[in-house]
Short mmCIF file of C-alpha atoms in Angstrom, two decimals:
data_model
loop_
_atom_site.label_atom_id
_atom_site.label_comp_id
_atom_site.label_asym_id
_atom_site.label_seq_id
_atom_site.Cartn_x
_atom_site.Cartn_y
_atom_site.Cartn_z
CA MET A 518 299.33 210.33 169.92
CA ASP A 519 297.20 208.62 167.32
CA SER A 520 293.68 208.57 168.71
CA LYS A 521 293.38 204.84 167.98
CA ASN A 522 296.17 204.22 170.44
CA ARG A 523 295.08 206.48 173.25
CA TYR A 524 293.94 203.62 175.47
CA ARG A 525 295.21 200.17 176.27
CA ALA A 526 293.81 196.87 177.49
CA GLU A 527 294.12 197.89 181.16
CA ASP A 528 292.09 201.06 180.55
CA LEU A 529 289.39 199.08 178.81
CA LEU A 530 289.13 196.36 181.42
CA SER A 531 289.26 198.62 184.45
CA GLY A 532 286.57 200.85 182.97
CA ARG A 533 288.80 203.88 182.58
CA ILE A 534 287.83 204.81 179.05
CA PRO A 535 285.53 207.85 179.24
CA GLN A 536 282.19 207.66 177.47
CA GLY A 537 282.39 208.58 173.82
CA GLU A 538 286.02 207.56 173.53
CA GLU A 539 285.44 203.82 173.23
CA ASP A 540 286.87 203.83 169.71
CA HIS A 541 290.24 205.19 170.77
CA ILE A 542 291.77 201.82 171.28
CA SER A 543 293.45 199.64 168.70
CA ASP A 544 292.01 196.28 167.61
CA SER A 545 295.04 194.45 168.91
CA GLU A 546 294.63 195.96 172.37
CA ARG A 547 290.96 195.04 172.29
CA GLU A 548 291.85 191.50 171.29
CA LEU A 549 294.42 191.23 174.01
CA ALA A 550 291.85 192.45 176.52
CA ASP A 551 289.52 189.67 175.32
CA GLU A 552 292.26 187.08 175.69
CA ILE A 553 293.05 188.23 179.21
CA LYS A 554 289.38 187.95 180.12
CA ILE A 555 289.31 184.40 178.76
CA ALA A 556 292.48 183.49 180.64
CA VAL A 557 291.03 184.76 183.95
CA LYS A 558 287.66 183.18 183.24
CA SER A 559 289.13 179.77 182.52
CA ALA A 560 291.37 179.74 185.57
CA GLY A 561 289.55 178.43 188.60
CA GLN A 562 286.30 177.09 187.27
CA GLU A 563 285.93 174.16 189.65
CA LYS A 564 282.42 172.93 190.17
CA LEU A 565 280.77 170.59 192.61
CA GLU A 566 279.74 167.34 190.99
CA PRO A 567 275.93 167.07 191.04
CA LEU A 568 276.19 164.27 193.59
CA GLU A 569 278.55 166.29 195.77
CA ALA A 570 276.34 169.36 195.59
CA ALA A 571 273.34 167.28 196.63
CA ALA A 572 275.19 165.57 199.46
CA LEU A 573 276.37 168.94 200.75
CA TRP A 574 272.84 170.31 200.60
CA GLU A 575 271.61 167.30 202.57
CA LYS A 576 274.14 168.04 205.29
CA ILE A 577 273.00 171.64 205.43
CA ALA A 578 269.34 170.63 205.54
CA GLU A 579 270.06 168.18 208.32
CA SER A 580 271.86 170.76 210.43
CA THR A 581 268.94 173.11 210.14
CA THR A 582 265.29 172.40 210.73
CA LEU A 583 264.87 172.02 207.01
CA LYS A 584 265.12 168.28 207.57
CA THR A 585 262.61 167.11 205.05
CA LYS A 586 264.01 163.68 204.49
CA ARG A 587 266.87 161.54 205.54
CA VAL A 588 269.19 160.47 202.87
CA SER A 589 272.05 158.06 202.95
CA LEU A 590 274.63 158.69 200.32
CA LYS A 591 276.88 155.80 201.15
CA PRO A 592 280.03 155.31 199.22
CA TYR A 593 279.41 153.06 196.30
CA LEU A 594 281.17 149.82 197.03
CA GLN A 595 281.02 148.14 193.75
CA ALA A 596 279.19 148.96 190.61
CA ALA A 597 277.86 146.26 188.36
CA ALA A 598 277.55 148.30 185.25
CA VAL A 599 277.63 151.75 183.76
CA LEU A 600 275.31 152.30 180.90
CA LEU A 601 274.05 155.04 178.69
CA VAL A 602 270.70 154.41 177.07
CA ALA A 603 268.27 156.35 175.03
CA PHE A 604 264.77 155.28 174.23
CA GLY A 605 261.41 156.46 173.10
CA ILE A 606 258.10 155.38 174.51
CA GLY A 607 256.90 151.91 173.76
CA PHE A 608 255.60 148.99 175.60
CA TRP A 609 256.11 145.30 175.75
CA GLN A 610 253.53 142.70 176.34
CA TYR A 611 254.05 141.38 179.80
CA SER A 612 252.14 138.83 181.77
CA LYS A 613 249.89 140.51 184.28
CA ASN A 614 250.74 141.32 187.86
CA THR A 615 254.47 140.76 187.69
CA PRO A 616 256.70 143.66 188.87
CA THR A 617 257.57 144.24 185.23
CA HIS A 618 253.95 144.44 184.22
CA LYS A 619 253.22 146.89 186.99
CA LEU A 620 256.15 149.09 186.02
CA MET A 621 255.26 149.05 182.34
CA GLU A 622 251.62 149.72 183.07
CA PHE A 623 252.54 152.63 185.28
CA ALA A 624 254.83 154.00 182.58
CA ALA A 625 252.11 153.59 179.95
CA GLN A 626 249.61 155.46 182.07
CA ASN A 627 251.84 158.24 183.22
CA LEU A 628 254.37 159.04 180.56
CA ASN A 629 251.94 159.87 177.82
CA LYS A 630 250.09 162.40 179.90
CA LYS A 631 250.91 165.81 178.62
CA SER A 632 248.80 168.16 180.71
CA PRO A 633 250.12 169.37 184.05
CA ASP A 634 247.06 168.10 185.89
CA ALA A 635 248.28 164.64 185.12
CA ILE A 636 250.97 165.19 187.66
CA ILE A 637 249.46 163.84 190.76
CA GLU A 638 251.45 164.79 193.77
CA ILE A 639 254.86 165.94 194.70
CA SER A 640 255.58 164.30 197.95
CA LYS A 641 258.66 163.94 200.02
CA ASP A 642 257.80 160.65 201.63
CA LYS A 643 260.00 159.92 204.60
CA THR A 644 260.14 156.26 203.71
CA ASN A 645 261.35 157.19 200.29
CA LYS A 646 264.89 155.95 200.06
CA GLY A 647 265.11 157.11 196.48
CA THR A 648 267.47 159.96 196.81
CA ASP A 649 266.69 163.14 194.98
CA ILE A 650 270.18 164.28 194.24
CA SER A 651 269.15 166.65 191.55
CA LEU A 652 268.70 170.23 192.51
CA HIS A 653 266.64 171.20 189.51
CA ASP A 654 264.24 168.52 188.55
CA ASP A 655 261.01 167.27 189.92
CA ILE A 656 260.68 163.84 191.31
CA ILE A 657 257.03 162.99 191.30
CA THR A 658 255.96 160.26 193.64
CA THR A 659 252.82 158.45 192.60
CA ASN A 660 251.68 155.21 194.14
CA ASP A 661 254.86 153.22 194.54
CA TYR A 662 256.87 154.88 191.80
CA ASN A 663 259.05 157.93 191.43
CA THR A 664 259.08 159.68 188.08
CA VAL A 665 262.01 161.97 187.29
CA VAL A 666 261.46 164.46 184.52
CA VAL A 667 264.46 166.42 183.29
CA GLY A 668 263.58 169.76 181.76
CA GLU A 669 264.74 170.93 178.34
CA GLY A 670 268.27 172.21 178.31
CA ARG A 671 269.09 170.58 181.63
CA ARG A 672 270.92 167.53 182.76
CA SER A 673 270.42 165.68 185.96
CA ALA A 674 271.87 162.94 188.11
CA ILE A 675 269.95 160.80 190.57
CA SER A 676 270.70 157.99 192.90
CA LEU A 677 268.28 155.05 193.03
CA PRO A 678 267.24 153.27 196.25
CA ASP A 679 269.80 150.49 195.64
CA GLY A 680 272.68 152.94 195.15
CA THR A 681 272.67 152.79 191.38
CA LYS A 682 273.54 156.17 189.90
CA VAL A 683 271.85 157.50 186.79
CA TRP A 684 272.79 160.59 184.77
CA LEU A 685 269.87 161.78 182.68
CA ASN A 686 269.98 163.97 179.64
CA SER A 687 267.76 166.91 178.71
CA GLY A 688 264.15 165.90 178.11
CA SER A 689 264.48 162.43 179.61
CA LYS A 690 262.19 160.60 181.99
CA LEU A 691 262.98 157.80 184.38
CA ILE A 692 260.51 155.74 186.41
CA TYR A 693 261.67 153.61 189.28
CA PRO A 694 260.00 152.08 192.31
CA ILE A 695 260.28 153.82 195.67
CA ASN A 696 261.74 150.55 196.94
CA PHE A 697 262.99 147.74 194.81
CA GLN A 698 261.06 144.64 195.80
CA GLY A 699 261.17 141.06 194.62
CA ASP A 700 263.95 139.33 192.76
CA THR A 701 264.71 142.02 190.23
CA ARG A 702 265.45 145.73 190.07
CA GLU A 703 263.61 147.29 187.16
CA VAL A 704 263.41 150.83 185.85
CA TYR A 705 261.78 152.42 182.83
CA LEU A 706 263.57 155.00 180.69
CA GLU A 707 262.44 157.38 178.00
CA GLY A 708 265.29 159.47 176.66
CA GLU A 709 268.94 159.17 177.45
CA GLY A 710 270.63 157.94 180.57
CA TYR A 711 274.02 156.81 181.71
CA PHE A 712 273.76 154.09 184.33
CA ASP A 713 276.29 153.13 186.94
CA VAL A 714 274.61 150.04 188.35
CA ARG A 715 275.33 148.88 191.86
CA HIS A 716 276.50 145.31 192.03
CA ASP A 717 273.94 142.88 193.44
CA LYS A 718 274.03 139.41 191.97
CA GLN A 719 270.85 138.29 193.73
CA HIS A 720 268.83 141.11 192.19
CA PRO A 721 269.57 141.57 188.50
CA PHE A 722 269.05 145.08 187.16
CA PHE A 723 266.83 145.74 184.13
CA VAL A 724 266.43 148.85 182.05
CA ARG A 725 263.16 148.67 180.14
CA ALA A 726 262.17 150.90 177.28
CA LYS A 727 260.59 151.10 173.91
CA HIS A 728 261.80 148.32 171.67
CA MET A 729 264.35 146.97 174.06
CA GLU A 730 265.33 145.81 177.43
CA ILE A 731 268.75 145.54 178.99
CA LYS A 732 269.77 143.14 181.67
CA VAL A 733 272.87 143.85 183.67
CA LEU A 734 274.92 140.68 184.00
CA GLY A 735 278.46 141.39 184.95
CA THR A 736 280.09 142.75 188.03
CA GLU A 737 281.76 145.65 186.37
CA PHE A 738 280.73 148.69 184.38
CA TYR A 739 278.94 149.12 181.15
CA VAL A 740 277.26 151.88 179.20
CA SER A 741 274.57 151.82 176.59
CA SER A 742 273.04 154.65 174.64
CA ASN A 743 270.84 156.16 172.01
CA THR A 744 270.58 159.68 170.66
CA GLU A 745 268.15 159.87 167.75
CA SER A 746 264.52 159.70 168.68
CA ASP A 747 263.60 156.94 166.23
CA GLN A 748 266.84 155.04 166.54
CA ASN A 749 267.63 153.14 169.66
CA TYR A 750 271.01 152.00 170.77
CA ALA A 751 273.05 151.03 173.74
CA VAL A 752 276.78 151.29 174.31
CA LEU A 753 278.59 149.16 176.82
CA VAL A 754 281.56 150.84 178.48
CA GLN A 755 282.49 148.24 181.04
CA GLY A 756 281.09 144.98 182.36
CA SER A 757 278.50 142.91 180.56
CA ILE A 758 274.90 143.32 179.49
CA ALA A 759 272.29 141.28 177.67
CA PHE A 760 270.26 143.20 175.17
CA SER A 761 266.94 142.00 173.85
CA THR A 762 264.34 143.33 171.51
CA GLY A 763 261.20 142.20 169.78
CA ASN A 764 258.46 139.88 170.96
CA TRP A 765 257.80 136.19 170.76
CA LEU A 766 259.15 134.76 167.55
CA ASN A 767 260.90 137.97 166.62
CA ARG A 768 262.77 138.13 169.84
CA VAL A 769 266.47 138.82 169.48
CA GLU A 770 268.92 138.51 172.33
CA LYS A 771 272.54 139.61 172.27
CA LYS A 772 275.27 139.82 174.84
CA LEU A 773 277.63 142.74 174.57
CA VAL A 774 281.24 143.15 175.52
CA PRO A 775 282.79 146.52 176.43
CA GLY A 776 283.29 148.92 173.55
CA GLN A 777 280.37 147.55 171.57
CA GLN A 778 277.38 149.51 170.45
CA ILE A 779 274.13 147.79 169.58
CA SER A 780 271.62 149.64 167.42
CA ILE A 781 268.16 148.51 166.57
CA ASP A 782 265.94 149.46 163.73
CA ALA A 783 262.54 149.00 165.29
CA LYS A 784 260.63 148.83 162.01
CA ASN A 785 262.54 145.87 160.61
CA ASN A 786 263.59 144.50 163.95
CA ASN A 787 267.17 144.60 162.71
CA VAL A 788 269.99 144.56 165.20
CA HIS A 789 273.46 145.77 164.41
CA ILE A 790 276.55 145.55 166.61
CA SER A 791 279.57 147.76 166.04
CA GLN A 792 282.72 148.86 167.87
CA VAL A 793 282.72 152.40 169.23
CA LYS A 794 284.95 154.62 171.29
CA THR A 795 283.45 154.82 174.75
CA THR A 796 285.32 157.92 175.84
CA GLU A 797 282.70 160.23 174.39
CA PHE A 798 279.97 158.54 176.43
CA GLU A 799 282.00 158.81 179.60
CA ALA A 800 282.58 162.45 178.78
CA TRP A 801 278.85 162.89 178.34
CA LYS A 802 278.30 161.55 181.84
CA ALA A 803 280.94 163.79 183.33
CA GLY A 804 279.44 166.73 181.47
CA TYR A 805 282.12 167.87 179.10
CA VAL A 806 283.01 167.71 175.42
CA ASP A 807 286.55 167.18 174.25
CA MET A 808 287.42 169.02 171.08
CA GLN A 809 290.42 168.57 168.86
CA SER A 810 290.69 171.37 166.36
CA GLU A 811 287.00 171.15 165.66
CA PRO A 812 285.20 173.87 163.72
CA LEU A 813 282.74 176.03 165.67
CA ASP A 814 279.68 174.99 163.69
CA GLU A 815 280.26 171.30 164.47
CA ILE A 816 280.78 172.02 168.14
CA ILE A 817 277.58 174.03 168.27
CA GLN A 818 275.64 171.19 166.69
CA ARG A 819 277.15 168.79 169.22
CA ILE A 820 276.06 171.04 172.05
CA ALA A 821 272.58 171.30 170.54
CA ARG A 822 272.35 167.49 170.44
CA TYR A 823 273.48 167.25 174.05
CA TYR A 824 270.71 169.53 175.16
CA HIS A 825 268.13 168.38 172.63
CA ILE A 826 267.53 171.82 171.21
CA GLU A 827 268.05 173.43 167.85
CA ILE A 828 270.56 176.20 167.42
CA SER A 829 270.67 178.18 164.23
CA THR A 830 273.98 179.45 162.94
CA GLY A 831 272.12 181.74 160.59
CA GLY A 832 274.13 180.87 157.50
CA LEU A 833 277.34 182.21 159.03
CA ASP A 834 280.49 180.52 157.83
CA LEU A 835 282.00 179.30 161.07
CA SER A 836 284.45 176.80 159.63
CA GLY A 837 287.37 179.19 160.17
CA GLU A 838 286.95 179.14 163.95
CA ARG A 839 288.52 175.99 165.35
CA PHE A 840 288.76 174.94 168.93
CA SER A 841 290.71 172.43 170.92
CA GLY A 842 290.32 171.60 174.57
CA ARG A 843 287.66 170.66 177.02
CA LEU A 844 284.28 172.34 177.06
CA ASP A 845 282.39 172.17 180.33
CA LEU A 846 278.66 171.49 179.91
CA GLN A 847 277.54 171.79 183.52
CA ARG A 848 276.03 175.21 182.98
CA SER A 849 273.12 176.24 180.80
CA VAL A 850 273.28 176.07 177.02
CA ALA A 851 273.47 179.86 176.79
CA ASP A 852 276.45 180.00 179.18
CA VAL A 853 278.28 177.26 177.32
CA ILE A 854 277.92 178.89 173.92
CA GLN A 855 278.65 182.36 175.19
CA THR A 856 281.89 181.11 176.73
CA LEU A 857 282.72 179.48 173.45
CA CYS A 858 282.06 182.66 171.52
CA LEU A 859 284.33 184.81 173.67
CA GLY A 860 287.22 185.74 171.46
CA THR A 861 285.35 184.99 168.24
CA PRO A 862 283.51 187.60 166.18
CA TYR A 863 280.18 185.98 167.14
CA THR A 864 277.62 186.25 169.89
CA TYR A 865 274.82 183.94 170.90
CA ASN A 866 271.26 185.18 171.07
CA ASP A 867 269.63 182.96 173.68
CA SER A 868 266.04 183.99 173.14
CA GLU A 869 266.16 183.15 169.44
CA ARG A 870 268.70 180.38 169.86
CA ARG A 871 270.88 181.57 167.08
CA LEU A 872 274.38 182.80 166.50
CA GLU A 873 274.98 186.36 165.36
CA LEU A 874 277.91 188.42 164.19
CA LYS A 875 279.11 190.61 167.04
CA LYS A 876 278.68 194.36 166.66
CA ARG A 877 281.78 196.22 167.55
CA MET B 1129 270.05 186.33 188.19
CA SER B 1130 269.74 190.11 188.52
CA LYS B 1131 270.58 192.06 191.65
CA GLU B 1132 266.86 192.69 192.16
CA ALA B 1133 266.17 188.97 191.96
CA TYR B 1134 268.90 188.32 194.51
CA ARG B 1135 267.40 190.90 196.82
CA ASP B 1136 263.94 189.38 196.51
CA LEU B 1137 265.34 185.94 197.20
CA TRP B 1138 267.25 187.28 200.17
CA THR B 1139 264.17 189.02 201.54
CA SER B 1140 262.03 185.92 201.35
CA PHE B 1141 264.84 183.94 202.96
CA ILE B 1142 265.00 186.37 205.89
CA ASN B 1143 261.25 186.18 206.18
CA GLY B 1144 261.55 182.47 206.79
CA ASP B 1145 260.81 180.93 203.42
CA ASP B 1146 262.50 177.51 203.47
CA GLY B 1147 262.50 177.20 199.69
CA ALA B 1148 264.50 180.41 199.37
CA MET B 1149 267.45 178.90 201.17
CA LYS B 1150 267.67 176.01 198.75
CA LEU B 1151 267.46 178.44 195.85
CA LEU B 1152 270.27 180.46 197.37
CA TYR B 1153 272.31 177.31 197.67
CA THR B 1154 271.58 176.18 194.13
CA GLU B 1155 272.48 179.58 192.78
CA PHE B 1156 275.69 180.06 194.72
CA ALA B 1157 277.13 176.61 195.53
CA ASP B 1158 279.41 176.37 192.48
CA MET B 1159 280.47 180.01 192.58
CA LEU B 1160 281.37 179.76 196.24
CA TYR B 1161 283.10 176.44 195.74
CA SER B 1162 285.48 177.72 193.09
CA PHE B 1163 286.05 180.95 195.01
CA GLY B 1164 286.89 178.95 198.14
CA LEU B 1165 289.42 176.90 196.20
CA ARG B 1166 291.39 180.06 195.51
CA PHE B 1167 292.57 180.02 199.13
CA THR B 1168 293.27 176.35 199.63
CA THR B 1169 293.52 173.12 197.63
CA ASP B 1170 291.65 171.31 200.41
CA THR B 1171 288.26 170.60 198.84
CA GLU B 1172 286.86 169.16 202.07
CA LEU B 1173 287.70 172.35 203.93
CA VAL B 1174 285.88 174.40 201.30
CA LYS B 1175 282.82 172.17 201.40
CA ASP B 1176 282.76 172.30 205.19
CA ALA B 1177 283.00 176.08 205.08
CA ILE B 1178 280.08 176.28 202.62
CA GLN B 1179 278.05 174.04 204.90
CA ASP B 1180 278.95 176.20 207.90
CA LEU B 1181 278.04 179.33 206.00
CA PHE B 1182 274.56 178.13 205.12
CA VAL B 1183 273.91 176.69 208.58
CA ASP B 1184 274.88 180.08 210.02
CA LEU B 1185 272.62 181.85 207.56
CA PHE B 1186 269.76 179.70 208.71
CA LYS B 1187 270.56 180.14 212.40
CA TYR B 1188 270.79 183.89 212.20
CA HIS B 1189 268.35 184.63 209.41
CA ARG B 1190 266.11 186.65 211.71
CA THR B 1191 268.88 189.03 212.57
CA LEU B 1192 270.34 189.45 209.07
CA ALA B 1193 269.97 192.79 207.35
CA ILE B 1194 267.69 193.02 204.33
CA GLU B 1195 269.74 195.79 202.77
CA VAL B 1196 272.73 193.67 202.00
CA ASN B 1197 274.50 192.77 198.80
CA VAL B 1198 273.90 189.02 198.78
CA LYS B 1199 276.85 188.10 196.59
CA SER B 1200 279.47 190.03 198.46
CA TYR B 1201 277.98 188.96 201.78
CA LEU B 1202 278.30 185.25 200.87
CA PHE B 1203 281.76 185.59 199.32
CA THR B 1204 283.06 187.61 202.28
CA SER B 1205 281.68 185.19 204.87
CA LEU B 1206 283.11 182.18 203.05
CA LYS B 1207 286.53 183.77 202.68
CA ARG B 1208 286.56 184.67 206.37
CA LYS B 1209 285.65 181.13 207.41
CA ILE B 1210 288.27 179.49 205.24
CA CYS B 1211 291.03 181.91 206.16
CA LEU B 1212 290.29 181.46 209.84
CA VAL B 1213 290.91 177.72 209.56
CA LEU B 1214 294.02 178.25 207.43
CA LYS B 1215 295.37 180.75 209.93
CA LYS B 1216 294.80 178.33 212.80
CA ARG B 1217 296.50 175.54 210.88
CA ALA B 1218 299.50 177.76 210.14
CA ALA B 1219 299.72 178.80 213.81
CA GLU B 1220 299.81 175.18 214.86
CA ILE B 1221 303.02 174.68 212.98
CA ASN B 1222 304.34 178.12 213.90
CA GLN B 1223 304.04 179.55 210.43
CA HIS B 1224 303.12 183.02 209.43
CA PHE B 1225 299.86 183.13 207.48
CA GLU B 1226 299.30 185.36 204.54
CA ILE B 1227 296.11 185.10 202.53
CA PRO B 1228 297.05 183.37 199.28
CA PHE B 1229 295.21 183.49 195.99
CA LEU B 1230 295.67 180.35 193.93
CA LEU B 1231 294.96 180.98 190.31
CA SER B 1232 296.59 178.73 187.82
CA GLY B 1233 294.93 178.15 184.53
CA SER B 1234 294.80 174.52 183.65
CA MET B 1235 295.21 174.13 179.91
CA GLU B 1236 292.82 171.22 179.86
CA GLU B 1237 289.98 173.34 181.12
CA GLN B 1238 290.48 175.99 178.53
CA ILE B 1239 288.69 176.38 175.33
CA ILE B 1240 291.28 177.09 172.78
CA ASN B 1241 290.74 178.66 169.44
CA ASP B 1242 293.61 177.72 167.09
CA GLU B 1243 297.24 177.21 167.93
CA ARG B 1244 298.36 180.79 168.15
CA GLN B 1245 295.62 181.56 170.61
CA SER B 1246 296.43 178.43 172.56
CA GLU B 1247 300.04 179.54 172.93
CA LEU B 1248 298.95 183.02 173.96
CA LEU B 1249 296.46 181.75 176.52
CA GLY B 1250 299.01 179.34 177.96
CA LYS B 1251 301.45 182.17 178.35
CA LEU B 1252 298.78 184.40 179.86
CA SER B 1253 297.73 181.82 182.45
CA ARG B 1254 301.34 181.33 183.49
CA GLN B 1255 301.79 185.07 183.88
CA LEU B 1256 298.49 185.35 185.69
CA GLU B 1257 299.74 182.88 188.26
CA LEU B 1258 302.73 185.12 188.96
CA LEU B 1259 300.76 188.26 189.77
CA PRO B 1260 300.49 189.48 193.40
CA SER B 1261 297.64 187.77 195.28
CA ARG B 1262 295.56 190.93 195.66
CA GLN B 1263 295.69 191.67 191.93
CA LYS B 1264 294.75 188.09 191.15
CA GLU B 1265 291.84 188.28 193.56
CA ALA B 1266 290.55 191.50 192.02
CA LEU B 1267 290.89 190.13 188.46
CA TYR B 1268 289.20 186.89 189.46
CA LEU B 1269 286.25 188.56 191.18
CA ARG B 1270 285.80 190.97 188.27
CA PHE B 1271 286.14 188.64 185.26
CA ASN B 1272 285.50 185.16 186.65
CA SER B 1273 282.84 185.70 189.33
CA GLU B 1274 281.68 188.72 187.31
CA LEU B 1275 281.12 190.96 190.31
CA ASP B 1276 280.98 194.74 190.11
CA TYR B 1277 283.52 196.99 191.82
CA GLU B 1278 281.23 197.74 194.72
CA GLU B 1279 280.92 194.03 195.48
CA ILE B 1280 284.64 193.49 195.03
CA SER B 1281 285.45 196.36 197.34
CA ALA B 1282 283.26 194.81 200.06
CA ILE B 1283 284.89 191.40 199.70
CA MET B 1284 288.46 192.69 199.57
CA ASN B 1285 287.78 195.30 202.22
CA VAL B 1286 289.37 198.12 200.27
CA SER B 1287 288.03 201.23 198.54
CA LEU B 1288 286.41 201.21 195.10
CA GLU B 1289 289.34 203.12 193.68
CA THR B 1290 291.81 200.59 195.07
CA CYS B 1291 289.85 197.78 193.39
CA ARG B 1292 290.01 199.52 190.06
CA THR B 1293 293.71 200.15 190.53
CA LEU B 1294 294.31 196.49 191.37
CA VAL B 1295 292.54 195.43 188.19
CA TYR B 1296 294.36 198.11 186.17
CA ARG B 1297 297.77 197.10 187.46
CA GLY B 1298 297.11 193.39 187.00
CA ILE B 1299 296.08 193.84 183.37
CA LYS B 1300 298.92 196.24 182.69
CA GLN B 1301 301.45 193.78 184.04
CA LEU B 1302 299.99 190.98 181.97
CA ARG B 1303 300.07 193.12 178.84
CA GLU B 1304 303.64 194.20 179.40
CA ARG B 1305 304.80 190.62 179.93
CA MET B 1306 303.06 189.59 176.75
CA VAL B 1307 304.98 192.28 174.89
CA VAL B 1308 308.23 191.08 176.37
CA SER B 1309 307.50 187.55 175.32
CA HIS B 1310 307.01 188.73 171.72
CA ILE B 1311 303.83 186.76 171.37
CA TYR B 1312 301.83 189.92 171.68
CA LYS B 1313 303.83 191.41 168.82
CA ILE B 1314 302.42 188.83 166.46
CA LEU B 1315 298.94 190.02 167.36
CA ALA B 1316 299.79 193.71 167.13
#
């Protein structure tokens, strides 16, 4: 027997190839073994939704003496809006002592602090109805506000005291009051978030951020978004929102209908409305990327944008590797890319965040 | 997480560190959830079993052994809990219960590199579904949950050699069916 053909896929995968004889298997058998691994790996990959995982943990904590807080994860009756937004830091001029002023002042004081000693206290206040549904990120409670900080390369979902759900992207921060008081519900966002706003006509919901504010008007869903750090935009998926930017005389107000994206150029105070496909934003919320015969390098750059990191493809020509299907982003960046690279001649080096040619 | 890290986490859990339990949960919830769904399509049953499992862990943490393989311990306990319920349900309607292993690759979930590969993977997942339950379980634990043979042997309650044989036979069968279907010939 030709030494190349001494072993087969089953020998390789069950570890029956003796040391030193790893080369005695043909490339096609090796490839088939890889394909079988992928087939097994991709069958049965169900995951708990972040909200489900958190609700389940709450039940466990309640049944043990780990009861640190009581949480009500009631079914969401009606959502007013779903929205994806991305913003940088920036502050409006608000009249003093209004809830908005207090929120913006708090954001101004706390978000720019870089050093860890700026973080005041991590408390699990029993009166805190803000539900920490994230299992990874810190919710810092200071005065009357919770600040959620999502670490690099992570995504998070939280539930606000009114039942509004927010999905936050890597590197984002959200500030919201421990309890919504007064006539409005207001939150402050830096980064990217997808909002599913609970319907409450008496208490309109505002998302405040650098250069813009969004008021939730309708009774259905909407999404708004932004990805680039110096470019702000919002995308409405369902429902209705009012978007405003600028101060005083420069103030611009627009109402959006579903499927519209509004972008603002902060320098010139220009506002531009365009039609977009909302499916990608919904996919972002759900944590997957749909690919249709997309080359590997483009997919990798999409993943890098999702997680706000840079990934080097080291000058490799990846255009020949095309993928179709659904890529699950619930795991870490490294896991996602490694899964993607199975069956390609490449491997991902997590510590240097770059793609390399696999050594056989 | 490495085996050593699991052991450290386990040790601090047994020693009464509350934070360790949440870490255990965070680390294993998804893995256990998808493993549980191999025995039933009832997601509520699986979630209840996971809850039960962690509540039990907490209740009995003082009496748990330190020298335990955390992964196989959790997988085994979950499987036992789920199968117990399934067995009871089957008995209620006078049916014989045999431990199933549900493994069907959904094409949507797969990452597919070009059309030829997509066809091959589709074929593979269909063939995978047809393998005997025990072979599917061994393949799943080895290549999906990425457990080692020692852990698999504990979960499946068979010898190390039997585990290897189950994996070997499963792969062999898949390969042979690929050859029959001619798709493999294109690759060869």
